[in-house]
Amino acid sequence: MTHFSLPDDLAIRGKNSGTIIMLVLDGLGGLPHPDTGRTELESARTPNFDALASRSSLGMLMPVGHGVTPGSGPGHLALFGYDPIESMIGRGVLSALGVGLALEPGDVAARLNLANVDVDGLVTDRRAGRPTDEDGRRVIGKVKGAIKAPDGVEVTLVHEKEHRAVLVMRGAGLGAQVGDTDPQRTGLPPVPAKARHPDSERTADIVRDLLEQTRGILSDEPVANAFLARGFAQYVRYPTFEERYGLRAVAVAKYPMYRGAASLVGMSVDGVPTSNEQTVALLEDHFGSYDFYFVHFKDTDSCAHDGDFAGKVSAIEVVDSLLPRVMALEPDVVIVTGDHSTPALYREHSWHHVPLLIASSWARPSAGEFGESACRGGDIGTLPGKDLMSLALAHATRLDKYGA
Amino acid sequence: MTHFSLPDDLAIRGKNSGTIIMLVLDGLGGLPHPDTGRTELESARTPNFDALASRSSLGMLMPVGHGVTPGSGPGHLALFGYDPIESMIGRGVLSALGVGLALEPGDVAARLNLANVDVDGLVTDRRAGRPTDEDGRRVIGKVKGAIKAPDGVEVTLVHEKEHRAVLVMRGAGLGAQVGDTDPQRTGLPPVPAKARHPDSERTADIVRDLLEQTRGILSDEPVANAFLARGFAQYVRYPTFEERYGLRAVAVAKYPMYRGAASLVGMSVDGVPTSNEQTVALLEDHFGSYDFYFVHFKDTDSCAHDGDFAGKVSAIEVVDSLLPRVMALEPDVVIVTGDHSTPALYREHSWHHVPLLIASSWARPSAGEFGESACRGGDIGTLPGKDLMSLALAHATRLDKYGA
């Protein structure tokens, strides 16, 4: 696995150079509003981002490839400098790391949905009516107390949020080439777990057995009476940020998924913020103890998924209002970008390039605004996502000259 | 052979999504006129292209690589999403497909020029005075009637146009590593066919024999008394548009060469237009029966080869005047670009990036003009030619998200 696009023998200069803060506004890139011709970011009042842009290198980030719409996993791996195609990892592993499970190489993880199935075995609700966290935890607890793991396999069940949970299997000879059991719509029976590769036959057998046991255990449970499993993935150890870049790194993120992606590359996670303000407060707490700070804001993406243009504009303005506190920490390099675009008009992740800003003493500024139009005329040009870290390290004067 | 730069496991979303029309103005990219500083495209009055540009994503297409001047074959393969280096194919195969021959894997094809050779064996006219199609056909017929194919080899001769014809050899153990016999200028003898690889020794022997027989057969023929052969190429089957993209595709092109390139990737060819107007009329006839329409206009390139700046400007204006009929079909995605640049001042294909426009509901517009200057400030940035199809599929919402 070659993750890093720098020459192999390009040396990291040392551990006492510049600090880097990477602010990720999830789904930042947008499309112009038909009435104004301005995207969400261009519509937002962002005096702080704009002032920063006037002394930053700007560009457009291409997370995975031309025309490729990234999921959150590949989007973040690219931001962290890991080739998102070569180091593709399934959602199950990200979710397991996100809930704080310490995975070992070979572990197979999947996401579970609590669901309702009728007397004919057809799915009536793929999310069990979105139960409260309390109900969700209770149902998972019930299954944990009664389920029997097959010989030689350790089974872990953890409730995540509402109808979502995580399943982890540990043991020799497991494989993750197992198809989803979620039929994707109601009125169909769950899909029996099926191996897509002979390596995973035994794992598929185990999953079928566990899901069958669950049906029995939950037969009288009113909230949910079945699990749907998806996103089977096997954990492989990634080279860490410290190993690859010499950076002691920490992640500050409200949502488990993004803490999971950060853990995957060896970032520390210490504390879970519950608001944007707390996110910055936790960054302030950590500042000085690490070299690299990954800070994640989710609301931009959530609003865009709802088609809420104005909501995404506001979410951007909230982060802008917190920027002075970030800058007051006086980091050497500040990056502002997204893991992908989620245009409010498109209501989904999209393939469009993402605005990118890199502020440092060594920036080559071009325009006094942070937005898609200014960024596409910026100094950086179109940057493949996986190359962002090398640019960040350069601005932090953490890379040696290549060759004499 | 990996042609497509998308991740291997990125799924094509389905067959019932958006329709795509790709308009290729051959050799579209140009260089500025010294008097005006405006390229051919920028000099042309193109109200329809400009209106379309104001609601399109713009960019610059790099057909093969920085500094690489593509031939028509690689240029078009790149537009179709096939890596033009890995899937390089010789002109002979393209010509054979262009005249409608059904090739089989292993067939070796070459282009033939009817030529004149004097009593000393020196070429006096490499194009036999550009004979009429009728004369050309008659000469080829004469050779076909008399030539003897070597044992185990099937030989096909087809007249193409004026002095041009195609030779196809079918049989076991043929190779295409055979040098051109065209000496490239008059006053020299034809170059004896020579193998460039041991695999092709027998094929070179066969070609020498066939060309010698031709000299005998045509010894009293006033129009042409020799063939010059070039562009030896072996046919390999390419994955089709339908296999790779789930697209039923059709090509509309006046010239055989471009229909050949389209056939190579499994596009249908049904009807041959003889004018630009007929080209659009044939597109109108086909519209609704396919998912992807490749529409080729040649005059831009031909004028530029003659150094005719004004002629190329007019050729662009002609296509612009036909654009409203294309748009009236209401395709979901319209692409306007070229397979390479042919600046009238340079009089040849060149390596310069080519203006690119992608119109769809999901475009991110920037400027109200279609031209090199506007395109280089566009949203797409510099796009490797082989990545155009993934962007087209994305705009047609035909690609799944990559990763969770």
mmCIF file of N, CA, C and O in Angstrom, chain A residues 147-187:
data_model
loop_
_atom_site.group_PDB
_atom_site.id
_atom_site.type_symbol
_atom_site.label_atom_id
_atom_site.label_comp_id
_atom_site.label_asym_id
_atom_site.label_seq_id
_atom_site.Cartn_x
_atom_site.Cartn_y
_atom_site.Cartn_z
ATOM 1 N N ILE A 147 -27.267 -13.724 23.177
ATOM 2 C CA ILE A 147 -26.717 -14.300 21.937
ATOM 3 C C ILE A 147 -25.538 -15.218 22.245
ATOM 4 O O ILE A 147 -24.778 -14.992 23.192
ATOM 5 N N LYS A 148 -25.420 -16.316 21.472
ATOM 6 C CA LYS A 148 -24.325 -17.270 21.662
ATOM 7 C C LYS A 148 -23.350 -17.140 20.501
ATOM 8 O O LYS A 148 -23.716 -17.384 19.350
ATOM 9 N N ALA A 149 -22.104 -16.802 20.819
ATOM 10 C CA ALA A 149 -21.096 -16.687 19.768
ATOM 11 C C ALA A 149 -20.669 -18.079 19.327
ATOM 12 O O ALA A 149 -20.561 -18.978 20.152
ATOM 13 N N PRO A 150 -20.447 -18.285 18.054
ATOM 14 C CA PRO A 150 -19.964 -19.591 17.580
ATOM 15 C C PRO A 150 -18.563 -19.861 18.132
ATOM 16 O O PRO A 150 -17.857 -18.923 18.519
ATOM 17 N N ASP A 151 -18.190 -21.135 18.143
ATOM 18 C CA ASP A 151 -16.872 -21.529 18.659
ATOM 19 C C ASP A 151 -15.742 -20.738 18.006
ATOM 20 O O ASP A 151 -15.687 -20.611 16.780
ATOM 21 N N GLY A 152 -14.848 -20.233 18.827
ATOM 22 C CA GLY A 152 -13.649 -19.583 18.309
ATOM 23 C C GLY A 152 -13.868 -18.168 17.813
ATOM 24 O O GLY A 152 -12.952 -17.558 17.273
ATOM 25 N N VAL A 153 -15.080 -17.658 17.979
ATOM 26 C CA VAL A 153 -15.337 -16.293 17.518
ATOM 27 C C VAL A 153 -15.854 -15.461 18.683
ATOM 28 O O VAL A 153 -16.718 -15.891 19.438
ATOM 29 N N GLU A 154 -15.299 -14.279 18.821
ATOM 30 C CA GLU A 154 -15.725 -13.352 19.856
ATOM 31 C C GLU A 154 -16.652 -12.336 19.182
ATOM 32 O O GLU A 154 -16.295 -11.778 18.134
ATOM 33 N N VAL A 155 -17.841 -12.144 19.747
ATOM 34 C CA VAL A 155 -18.800 -11.220 19.124
ATOM 35 C C VAL A 155 -19.018 -10.011 20.030
ATOM 36 O O VAL A 155 -19.270 -10.168 21.224
ATOM 37 N N THR A 156 -18.874 -8.820 19.468
ATOM 38 C CA THR A 156 -19.111 -7.593 20.222
ATOM 39 C C THR A 156 -20.257 -6.816 19.574
ATOM 40 O O THR A 156 -20.287 -6.657 18.345
ATOM 41 N N LEU A 157 -21.203 -6.373 20.394
ATOM 42 C CA LEU A 157 -22.319 -5.560 19.920
ATOM 43 C C LEU A 157 -22.299 -4.249 20.681
ATOM 44 O O LEU A 157 -22.248 -4.260 21.907
ATOM 45 N N VAL A 158 -22.330 -3.136 19.967
ATOM 46 C CA VAL A 158 -22.349 -1.830 20.645
ATOM 47 C C VAL A 158 -23.415 -0.956 20.012
ATOM 48 O O VAL A 158 -23.496 -0.852 18.775
ATOM 49 N N HIS A 159 -24.248 -0.358 20.850
ATOM 50 C CA HIS A 159 -25.228 0.587 20.324
ATOM 51 C C HIS A 159 -24.521 1.881 19.930
ATOM 52 O O HIS A 159 -23.598 2.324 20.608
ATOM 53 N N GLU A 160 -24.950 2.473 18.811
ATOM 54 C CA GLU A 160 -24.298 3.694 18.334
ATOM 55 C C GLU A 160 -25.189 4.901 18.614
ATOM 56 O O GLU A 160 -24.875 5.748 19.448
ATOM 57 N N LYS A 161 -26.348 4.949 17.939
ATOM 58 C CA LYS A 161 -27.254 6.091 18.082
ATOM 59 C C LYS A 161 -28.596 5.663 17.478
ATOM 60 O O LYS A 161 -28.621 4.980 16.458
ATOM 61 N N GLU A 162 -29.689 6.028 18.128
ATOM 62 C CA GLU A 162 -31.032 5.708 17.628
ATOM 63 C C GLU A 162 -31.113 4.235 17.179
ATOM 64 O O GLU A 162 -30.945 3.338 17.982
ATOM 65 N N HIS A 163 -31.355 4.015 15.877
ATOM 66 C CA HIS A 163 -31.539 2.658 15.362
ATOM 67 C C HIS A 163 -30.226 2.010 14.945
ATOM 68 O O HIS A 163 -30.228 0.918 14.397
ATOM 69 N N ARG A 164 -29.091 2.690 15.175
ATOM 70 C CA ARG A 164 -27.840 2.192 14.631
ATOM 71 C C ARG A 164 -26.968 1.520 15.681
ATOM 72 O O ARG A 164 -26.841 2.009 16.806
ATOM 73 N N ALA A 165 -26.345 0.420 15.284
ATOM 74 C CA ALA A 165 -25.434 -0.294 16.177
ATOM 75 C C ALA A 165 -24.291 -0.869 15.347
ATOM 76 O O ALA A 165 -24.308 -0.796 14.122
ATOM 77 N N VAL A 166 -23.314 -1.429 16.053
ATOM 78 C CA VAL A 166 -22.139 -1.981 15.386
ATOM 79 C C VAL A 166 -21.919 -3.409 15.863
ATOM 80 O O VAL A 166 -22.094 -3.700 17.050
ATOM 81 N N LEU A 167 -21.574 -4.270 14.908
ATOM 82 C CA LEU A 167 -21.233 -5.662 15.213
ATOM 83 C C LEU A 167 -19.766 -5.873 14.867
ATOM 84 O O LEU A 167 -19.323 -5.499 13.781
ATOM 85 N N VAL A 168 -19.000 -6.456 15.806
ATOM 86 C CA VAL A 168 -17.617 -6.811 15.499
ATOM 87 C C VAL A 168 -17.405 -8.291 15.800
ATOM 88 O O VAL A 168 -17.831 -8.778 16.851
ATOM 89 N N MET A 169 -16.787 -8.998 14.851
ATOM 90 C CA MET A 169 -16.451 -10.414 15.041
ATOM 91 C C MET A 169 -14.929 -10.544 15.059
ATOM 92 O O MET A 169 -14.257 -9.982 14.194
ATOM 93 N N ARG A 170 -14.427 -11.273 16.035
ATOM 94 C CA ARG A 170 -12.974 -11.474 16.129
ATOM 95 C C ARG A 170 -12.690 -12.963 16.167
ATOM 96 O O ARG A 170 -13.353 -13.697 16.909
ATOM 97 N N GLY A 171 -11.728 -13.420 15.397
ATOM 98 C CA GLY A 171 -11.395 -14.842 15.384
ATOM 99 C C GLY A 171 -10.546 -15.142 14.161
ATOM 100 O O GLY A 171 -10.396 -14.290 13.275
ATOM 101 N N ALA A 172 -10.010 -16.358 14.098
ATOM 102 C CA ALA A 172 -9.156 -16.697 12.959
ATOM 103 C C ALA A 172 -10.011 -16.950 11.719
ATOM 104 O O ALA A 172 -11.137 -17.429 11.812
ATOM 105 N N GLY A 173 -9.473 -16.603 10.572
ATOM 106 C CA GLY A 173 -10.083 -17.003 9.305
ATOM 107 C C GLY A 173 -11.368 -16.295 8.935
ATOM 108 O O GLY A 173 -12.170 -16.825 8.174
ATOM 109 N N LEU A 174 -11.592 -15.104 9.471
ATOM 110 C CA LEU A 174 -12.784 -14.362 9.076
ATOM 111 C C LEU A 174 -12.510 -13.575 7.787
ATOM 112 O O LEU A 174 -11.364 -13.277 7.454
ATOM 113 N N GLY A 175 -13.561 -13.242 7.068
ATOM 114 C CA GLY A 175 -13.438 -12.437 5.851
ATOM 115 C C GLY A 175 -14.569 -11.426 5.801
ATOM 116 O O GLY A 175 -15.605 -11.625 6.445
ATOM 117 N N ALA A 176 -14.365 -10.371 5.040
ATOM 118 C CA ALA A 176 -15.375 -9.309 5.023
ATOM 119 C C ALA A 176 -16.128 -9.234 3.698
ATOM 120 O O ALA A 176 -16.887 -8.318 3.462
ATOM 121 N N GLN A 177 -15.906 -10.216 2.830
ATOM 122 C CA GLN A 177 -16.613 -10.207 1.545
ATOM 123 C C GLN A 177 -18.005 -10.786 1.729
ATOM 124 O O GLN A 177 -18.353 -11.844 1.184
ATOM 125 N N VAL A 178 -18.801 -10.087 2.519
ATOM 126 C CA VAL A 178 -20.158 -10.523 2.829
ATOM 127 C C VAL A 178 -21.121 -9.420 2.392
ATOM 128 O O VAL A 178 -20.899 -8.240 2.682
ATOM 129 N N GLY A 179 -22.143 -9.810 1.667
ATOM 130 C CA GLY A 179 -23.095 -8.831 1.147
ATOM 131 C C GLY A 179 -24.004 -8.278 2.237
ATOM 132 O O GLY A 179 -24.208 -8.912 3.278
ATOM 133 N N ASP A 180 -24.544 -7.091 2.007
ATOM 134 C CA ASP A 180 -25.486 -6.469 2.942
ATOM 135 C C ASP A 180 -26.747 -7.323 3.073
ATOM 136 O O ASP A 180 -27.178 -7.961 2.113
ATOM 137 N N THR A 181 -27.358 -7.308 4.256
ATOM 138 C CA THR A 181 -28.634 -8.024 4.409
ATOM 139 C C THR A 181 -29.810 -7.049 4.348
ATOM 140 O O THR A 181 -30.954 -7.460 4.327
ATOM 141 N N ASP A 182 -29.511 -5.754 4.335
ATOM 142 C CA ASP A 182 -30.543 -4.722 4.212
ATOM 143 C C ASP A 182 -31.111 -4.762 2.785
ATOM 144 O O ASP A 182 -30.376 -4.557 1.825
ATOM 145 N N PRO A 183 -32.421 -5.023 2.640
ATOM 146 C CA PRO A 183 -32.979 -5.100 1.276
ATOM 147 C C PRO A 183 -33.147 -3.712 0.645
ATOM 148 O O PRO A 183 -33.583 -3.621 -0.494
ATOM 149 N N GLN A 184 -32.835 -2.666 1.369
ATOM 150 C CA GLN A 184 -32.866 -1.280 0.881
ATOM 151 C C GLN A 184 -34.271 -0.686 0.759
ATOM 152 O O GLN A 184 -34.426 0.503 0.603
ATOM 153 N N ARG A 185 -35.326 -1.560 0.772
ATOM 154 C CA ARG A 185 -36.664 -0.976 0.884
ATOM 155 C C ARG A 185 -37.609 -1.924 1.613
ATOM 156 O O ARG A 185 -37.323 -3.105 1.768
ATOM 157 N N THR A 186 -38.703 -1.373 2.072
ATOM 158 C CA THR A 186 -39.647 -2.167 2.849
ATOM 159 C C THR A 186 -40.462 -3.060 1.913
ATOM 160 O O THR A 186 -40.464 -2.878 0.698
ATOM 161 N N GLY A 187 -41.132 -4.077 2.513
ATOM 162 C CA GLY A 187 -41.955 -4.988 1.714
ATOM 163 C C GLY A 187 -41.175 -6.160 1.157
ATOM 164 O O GLY A 187 -41.744 -7.024 0.498
#
